[in-house]
Amino acid sequence: MHWSLVIYHFLSKIFVWLIYPLTIGILLISSSFIFYKNKNFKLFKSFFIIGLLIIYLPSITPIQRILFKSIHINSYPISQENQIDAIVVLGGEPSRSISGIRLYNQNIASYILMTGGSGNIFEENQKESERMTDFLIEFGVNKNNVLSENKSRNTRENAVFSKKIMDEYEIKSIVLVTSNIHMKRSIKVFEKLNYKVFPYNSQIFRIPKKNSEFDPFIFFPNVENLFISSQIIYEYFALLLYKIFGWI
């Protein structure tokens, strides 16, 4: 395995916890009490307030909305006229498989490629693509039209290992199915390998709608907002690493 893949796998699965707002906030708040115990009240207040803000700001709707808009890519209006060779579904949430089935039933492409091994550091037995393939066949997709890649552990490997299969079937243009937050990085990875990519969001994450009237509750912290904001922060972290390693 190339050294860059080893480093990325470590950073993305272990070190990444240190960039999440909740982790940083808890560490700062916990550290503040050390200063309090030592009667350094100035540093106590600084660490405590900054820690609270780091948790609070990504938890409110206005900040989540800004972060979401910065990374969101709309689905392409796909039709049979686009001459697409295959539907590529990245491993993850069940909605991605459902979206793949929907596109297949619209006769968008002849092949549907399920890609994803196990992103788990300690367990390699469960293969996402194999579960997704079984799901597709159960819901009526012709098994002869289903391709499967089950070795990849991250988005980069999704593309690289899928390329071997797609080259065999002379696939050049694809509909890429993943969540809207994950789409930006995914497109860049596949385009780096010279594929024509049409994005199709599986719509796991949503952007909060603006109300015509002022709603004070948008400034109340929300667990869903914090989760989505954390995922977006992770994506920017991953985009930076991918750029450093030359993967995008």
GROMACS .gro file of C-alpha atoms in nm:
model
  248
    1MET     CA    1   0.000   0.000   0.000
    2HIS     CA    2   0.127   0.347  -0.091
    3TRP     CA    3   0.245   0.558   0.205
    4SER     CA    4  -0.007   0.834   0.126
    5LEU     CA    5  -0.296   0.589   0.161
    6VAL     CA    6  -0.163   0.470   0.497
    7ILE     CA    7  -0.131   0.827   0.627
    8TYR     CA    8  -0.473   0.927   0.495
    9HIS     CA    9  -0.642   0.620   0.642
   10PHE     CA   10  -0.492   0.701   0.983
   11LEU     CA   11  -0.577   1.072   0.970
   12SER     CA   12  -0.930   1.022   0.838
   13LYS     CA   13  -1.028   0.753   1.089
   14ILE     CA   14  -0.843   0.855   1.409
   15PHE     CA   15  -0.694   1.205   1.398
   16VAL     CA   16  -1.011   1.344   1.239
   17TRP     CA   17  -1.189   1.335   1.576
   18LEU     CA   18  -0.966   1.623   1.684
   19ILE     CA   19  -1.112   1.857   1.421
   20TYR     CA   20  -1.477   1.811   1.517
   21PRO     CA   21  -1.634   2.110   1.700
   22LEU     CA   22  -1.769   1.893   1.983
   23THR     CA   23  -1.426   1.740   2.052
   24ILE     CA   24  -1.245   2.074   2.041
   25GLY     CA   25  -1.511   2.241   2.255
   26ILE     CA   26  -1.504   1.970   2.522
   27LEU     CA   27  -1.122   1.977   2.532
   28LEU     CA   28  -1.118   2.355   2.577
   29ILE     CA   29  -1.391   2.355   2.842
   30SER     CA   30  -1.219   2.071   3.029
   31SER     CA   31  -0.887   2.255   3.011
   32SER     CA   32  -1.048   2.571   3.145
   33PHE     CA   33  -1.110   2.405   3.481
   34ILE     CA   34  -0.738   2.340   3.517
   35PHE     CA   35  -0.684   2.716   3.497
   36TYR     CA   36  -0.972   2.768   3.739
   37LYS     CA   37  -0.810   2.533   3.987
   38ASN     CA   38  -0.484   2.728   3.954
   39LYS     CA   39  -0.680   3.054   4.004
   40ASN     CA   40  -0.595   3.180   3.658
   41PHE     CA   41  -0.945   3.317   3.601
   42LYS     CA   42  -0.859   3.508   3.284
   43LEU     CA   43  -0.752   3.195   3.098
   44PHE     CA   44  -1.039   3.003   3.259
   45LYS     CA   45  -1.293   3.243   3.110
   46SER     CA   46  -1.121   3.254   2.773
   47PHE     CA   47  -1.099   2.876   2.732
   48PHE     CA   48  -1.451   2.822   2.867
   49ILE     CA   49  -1.619   3.082   2.644
   50ILE     CA   50  -1.425   2.982   2.331
   51GLY     CA   51  -1.509   2.616   2.396
   52LEU     CA   52  -1.878   2.697   2.428
   53LEU     CA   53  -1.875   2.906   2.110
   54ILE     CA   54  -1.702   2.632   1.911
   55ILE     CA   55  -1.982   2.394   2.007
   56TYR     CA   56  -2.264   2.648   1.986
   57LEU     CA   57  -2.199   2.818   1.651
   58PRO     CA   58  -2.203   2.503   1.430
   59SER     CA   59  -2.518   2.395   1.618
   60ILE     CA   60  -2.735   2.686   1.505
   61THR     CA   61  -2.920   2.703   1.175
   62PRO     CA   62  -2.760   3.020   1.026
   63ILE     CA   63  -2.407   2.878   1.054
   64GLN     CA   64  -2.515   2.534   0.933
   65ARG     CA   65  -2.683   2.701   0.636
   66ILE     CA   66  -2.366   2.893   0.544
   67LEU     CA   67  -2.149   2.581   0.571
   68PHE     CA   68  -2.396   2.373   0.370
   69LYS     CA   69  -2.421   2.624   0.087
   70SER     CA   70  -2.042   2.636   0.062
   71ILE     CA   71  -2.012   2.266  -0.024
   72HIS     CA   72  -2.348   2.171  -0.175
   73ILE     CA   73  -2.363   2.072  -0.543
   74ASN     CA   74  -2.701   2.034  -0.712
   75SER     CA   75  -2.797   1.714  -0.890
   76TYR     CA   76  -2.766   1.728  -1.267
   77PRO     CA   77  -3.101   1.701  -1.454
   78ILE     CA   78  -3.028   1.354  -1.590
   79SER     CA   79  -3.207   1.195  -1.886
   80GLN     CA   80  -3.142   0.921  -2.142
   81GLU     CA   81  -3.018   1.190  -2.383
   82ASN     CA   82  -2.703   1.235  -2.172
   83GLN     CA   83  -2.561   0.904  -2.307
   84ILE     CA   84  -2.439   0.779  -1.972
   85ASP     CA   85  -2.250   0.450  -1.958
   86ALA     CA   86  -2.301   0.357  -1.592
   87ILE     CA   87  -2.451   0.456  -1.260
   88VAL     CA   88  -2.183   0.454  -0.989
   89VAL     CA   89  -2.314   0.429  -0.632
   90LEU     CA   90  -2.067   0.499  -0.352
   91GLY     CA   91  -2.100   0.292  -0.036
   92GLY     CA   92  -2.278   0.443   0.260
   93GLU     CA   93  -2.637   0.522   0.347
   94PRO     CA   94  -2.922   0.303   0.210
   95SER     CA   95  -3.063   0.607   0.029
   96ARG     CA   96  -2.772   0.586  -0.214
   97SER     CA   97  -2.877   0.236  -0.321
   98ILE     CA   98  -3.239   0.350  -0.349
   99SER     CA   99  -3.131   0.642  -0.568
  100GLY     CA  100  -2.931   0.401  -0.784
  101ILE     CA  101  -3.238   0.180  -0.831
  102ARG     CA  102  -3.447   0.484  -0.923
  103LEU     CA  103  -3.199   0.588  -1.192
  104TYR     CA  104  -3.168   0.232  -1.324
  105ASN     CA  105  -3.546   0.201  -1.354
  106GLN     CA  106  -3.544   0.521  -1.561
  107ASN     CA  107  -3.309   0.346  -1.808
  108ILE     CA  108  -3.040   0.609  -1.751
  109ALA     CA  109  -2.762   0.353  -1.803
  110SER     CA  110  -2.716  -0.018  -1.871
  111TYR     CA  111  -2.483  -0.082  -1.579
  112ILE     CA  112  -2.496   0.008  -1.213
  113LEU     CA  113  -2.166  -0.017  -1.024
  114MET     CA  114  -2.170  -0.053  -0.646
  115THR     CA  115  -1.840   0.047  -0.490
  116GLY     CA  116  -1.728   0.013  -0.129
  117GLY     CA  117  -1.539  -0.232   0.087
  118SER     CA  118  -1.503  -0.159   0.456
  119GLY     CA  119  -1.393   0.174   0.599
  120ASN     CA  120  -1.353   0.016   0.940
  121ILE     CA  121  -0.992   0.003   1.060
  122PHE     CA  122  -1.040  -0.314   1.264
  123GLU     CA  123  -1.300  -0.508   1.066
  124GLU     CA  124  -1.277  -0.594   0.698
  125ASN     CA  125  -1.543  -0.867   0.682
  126GLN     CA  126  -1.844  -0.651   0.600
  127LYS     CA  127  -1.836  -0.524   0.243
  128GLU     CA  128  -2.069  -0.236   0.167
  129SER     CA  129  -2.090  -0.307  -0.206
  130GLU     CA  130  -2.189  -0.669  -0.147
  131ARG     CA  131  -2.477  -0.567   0.081
  132MET     CA  132  -2.584  -0.302  -0.169
  133THR     CA  133  -2.567  -0.548  -0.459
  134ASP     CA  134  -2.793  -0.793  -0.276
  135PHE     CA  135  -3.031  -0.505  -0.205
  136LEU     CA  136  -3.046  -0.407  -0.574
  137ILE     CA  137  -3.110  -0.761  -0.695
  138GLU     CA  138  -3.380  -0.808  -0.431
  139PHE     CA  139  -3.557  -0.501  -0.566
  140GLY     CA  140  -3.557  -0.618  -0.925
  141VAL     CA  141  -3.230  -0.501  -1.080
  142ASN     CA  142  -3.096  -0.757  -1.328
  143LYS     CA  143  -2.790  -0.913  -1.166
  144ASN     CA  144  -2.614  -0.921  -1.505
  145ASN     CA  145  -2.623  -0.541  -1.506
  146VAL     CA  146  -2.482  -0.501  -1.154
  147LEU     CA  147  -2.106  -0.452  -1.115
  148SER     CA  148  -1.940  -0.462  -0.775
  149GLU     CA  149  -1.613  -0.330  -0.630
  150ASN     CA  150  -1.554  -0.448  -0.273
  151LYS     CA  151  -1.194  -0.357  -0.182
  152SER     CA  152  -1.206   0.022  -0.138
  153ARG     CA  153  -1.194   0.185   0.207
  154ASN     CA  154  -1.230   0.552   0.113
  155THR     CA  155  -1.345   0.778  -0.169
  156ARG     CA  156  -1.006   0.777  -0.343
  157GLU     CA  157  -1.004   0.397  -0.353
  158ASN     CA  158  -1.369   0.396  -0.465
  159ALA     CA  159  -1.256   0.570  -0.782
  160VAL     CA  160  -0.924   0.391  -0.837
  161PHE     CA  161  -1.061   0.038  -0.787
  162SER     CA  162  -1.379   0.115  -0.982
  163LYS     CA  163  -1.164   0.236  -1.272
  164LYS     CA  164  -1.032  -0.115  -1.328
  165ILE     CA  165  -1.387  -0.243  -1.369
  166MET     CA  166  -1.507   0.052  -1.576
  167ASP     CA  167  -1.211   0.028  -1.815
  168GLU     CA  168  -1.303  -0.336  -1.876
  169TYR     CA  169  -1.657  -0.233  -1.974
  170GLU     CA  170  -1.539   0.078  -2.163
  171ILE     CA  171  -1.728   0.311  -1.930
  172LYS     CA  172  -1.638   0.677  -1.979
  173SER     CA  173  -1.937   0.877  -1.850
  174ILE     CA  174  -2.111   0.811  -1.520
  175VAL     CA  175  -2.387   0.926  -1.292
  176LEU     CA  176  -2.226   0.954  -0.950
  177VAL     CA  177  -2.458   0.881  -0.658
  178THR     CA  178  -2.364   0.990  -0.306
  179SER     CA  179  -2.480   1.234  -0.038
  180ASN     CA  180  -2.477   1.602  -0.128
  181ILE     CA  181  -2.211   1.686   0.132
  182HIS     CA  182  -1.982   1.413  -0.002
  183MET     CA  183  -2.044   1.500  -0.368
  184LYS     CA  184  -1.786   1.777  -0.415
  185ARG     CA  185  -1.490   1.557  -0.319
  186SER     CA  186  -1.629   1.256  -0.506
  187ILE     CA  187  -1.666   1.447  -0.833
  188LYS     CA  188  -1.310   1.578  -0.811
  189VAL     CA  189  -1.169   1.229  -0.753
  190PHE     CA  190  -1.347   1.071  -1.050
  191GLU     CA  191  -1.278   1.368  -1.279
  192LYS     CA  192  -0.908   1.335  -1.189
  193LEU     CA  193  -0.928   0.990  -1.353
  194ASN     CA  194  -1.077   1.148  -1.669
  195TYR     CA  195  -1.441   1.043  -1.628
  196LYS     CA  196  -1.731   1.261  -1.732
  197VAL     CA  197  -1.935   1.292  -1.413
  198PHE     CA  198  -2.303   1.378  -1.367
  199PRO     CA  199  -2.381   1.432  -0.995
  200TYR     CA  200  -2.693   1.283  -0.838
  201ASN     CA  201  -2.751   1.355  -0.470
  202SER     CA  202  -2.909   1.088  -0.254
  203GLN     CA  203  -3.046   1.373  -0.038
  204ILE     CA  204  -2.940   1.255   0.306
  205PHE     CA  205  -2.857   1.606   0.423
  206ARG     CA  206  -3.081   1.904   0.376
  207ILE     CA  207  -3.043   2.280   0.399
  208PRO     CA  208  -3.284   2.448   0.642
  209LYS     CA  209  -3.547   2.658   0.467
  210LYS     CA  210  -3.562   3.028   0.531
  211ASN     CA  211  -3.884   3.152   0.686
  212SER     CA  212  -4.034   3.477   0.563
  213GLU     CA  213  -4.072   3.590   0.923
  214PHE     CA  214  -3.793   3.608   1.177
  215ASP     CA  215  -3.766   3.287   1.376
  216PRO     CA  216  -3.569   3.317   1.704
  217PHE     CA  217  -3.548   2.939   1.733
  218ILE     CA  218  -3.286   2.927   1.456
  219PHE     CA  219  -3.039   3.049   1.718
  220PHE     CA  220  -3.115   2.757   1.950
  221PRO     CA  221  -2.847   2.484   1.934
  222ASN     CA  222  -2.958   2.173   1.750
  223VAL     CA  223  -2.794   1.829   1.746
  224GLU     CA  224  -2.874   1.775   1.377
  225ASN     CA  225  -2.711   2.106   1.285
  226LEU     CA  226  -2.399   2.014   1.483
  227PHE     CA  227  -2.381   1.675   1.312
  228ILE     CA  228  -2.417   1.817   0.962
  229SER     CA  229  -2.170   2.100   1.032
  230SER     CA  230  -1.919   1.844   1.161
  231GLN     CA  231  -1.958   1.638   0.843
  232ILE     CA  232  -1.894   1.946   0.630
  233ILE     CA  233  -1.584   2.035   0.833
  234TYR     CA  234  -1.462   1.678   0.780
  235GLU     CA  235  -1.517   1.715   0.405
  236TYR     CA  236  -1.302   2.027   0.390
  237PHE     CA  237  -1.034   1.847   0.592
  238ALA     CA  238  -1.050   1.556   0.345
  239LEU     CA  239  -1.042   1.790   0.045
  240LEU     CA  240  -0.725   1.948   0.183
  241LEU     CA  241  -0.557   1.609   0.229
  242TYR     CA  242  -0.666   1.494  -0.117
  243LYS     CA  243  -0.516   1.810  -0.266
  244ILE     CA  244  -0.188   1.759  -0.077
  245PHE     CA  245  -0.163   1.397  -0.195
  246GLY     CA  246  -0.247   1.495  -0.554
  247TRP     CA  247  -0.568   1.292  -0.569
  248ILE     CA  248  -0.779   1.583  -0.694
   0.00000   0.00000   0.00000
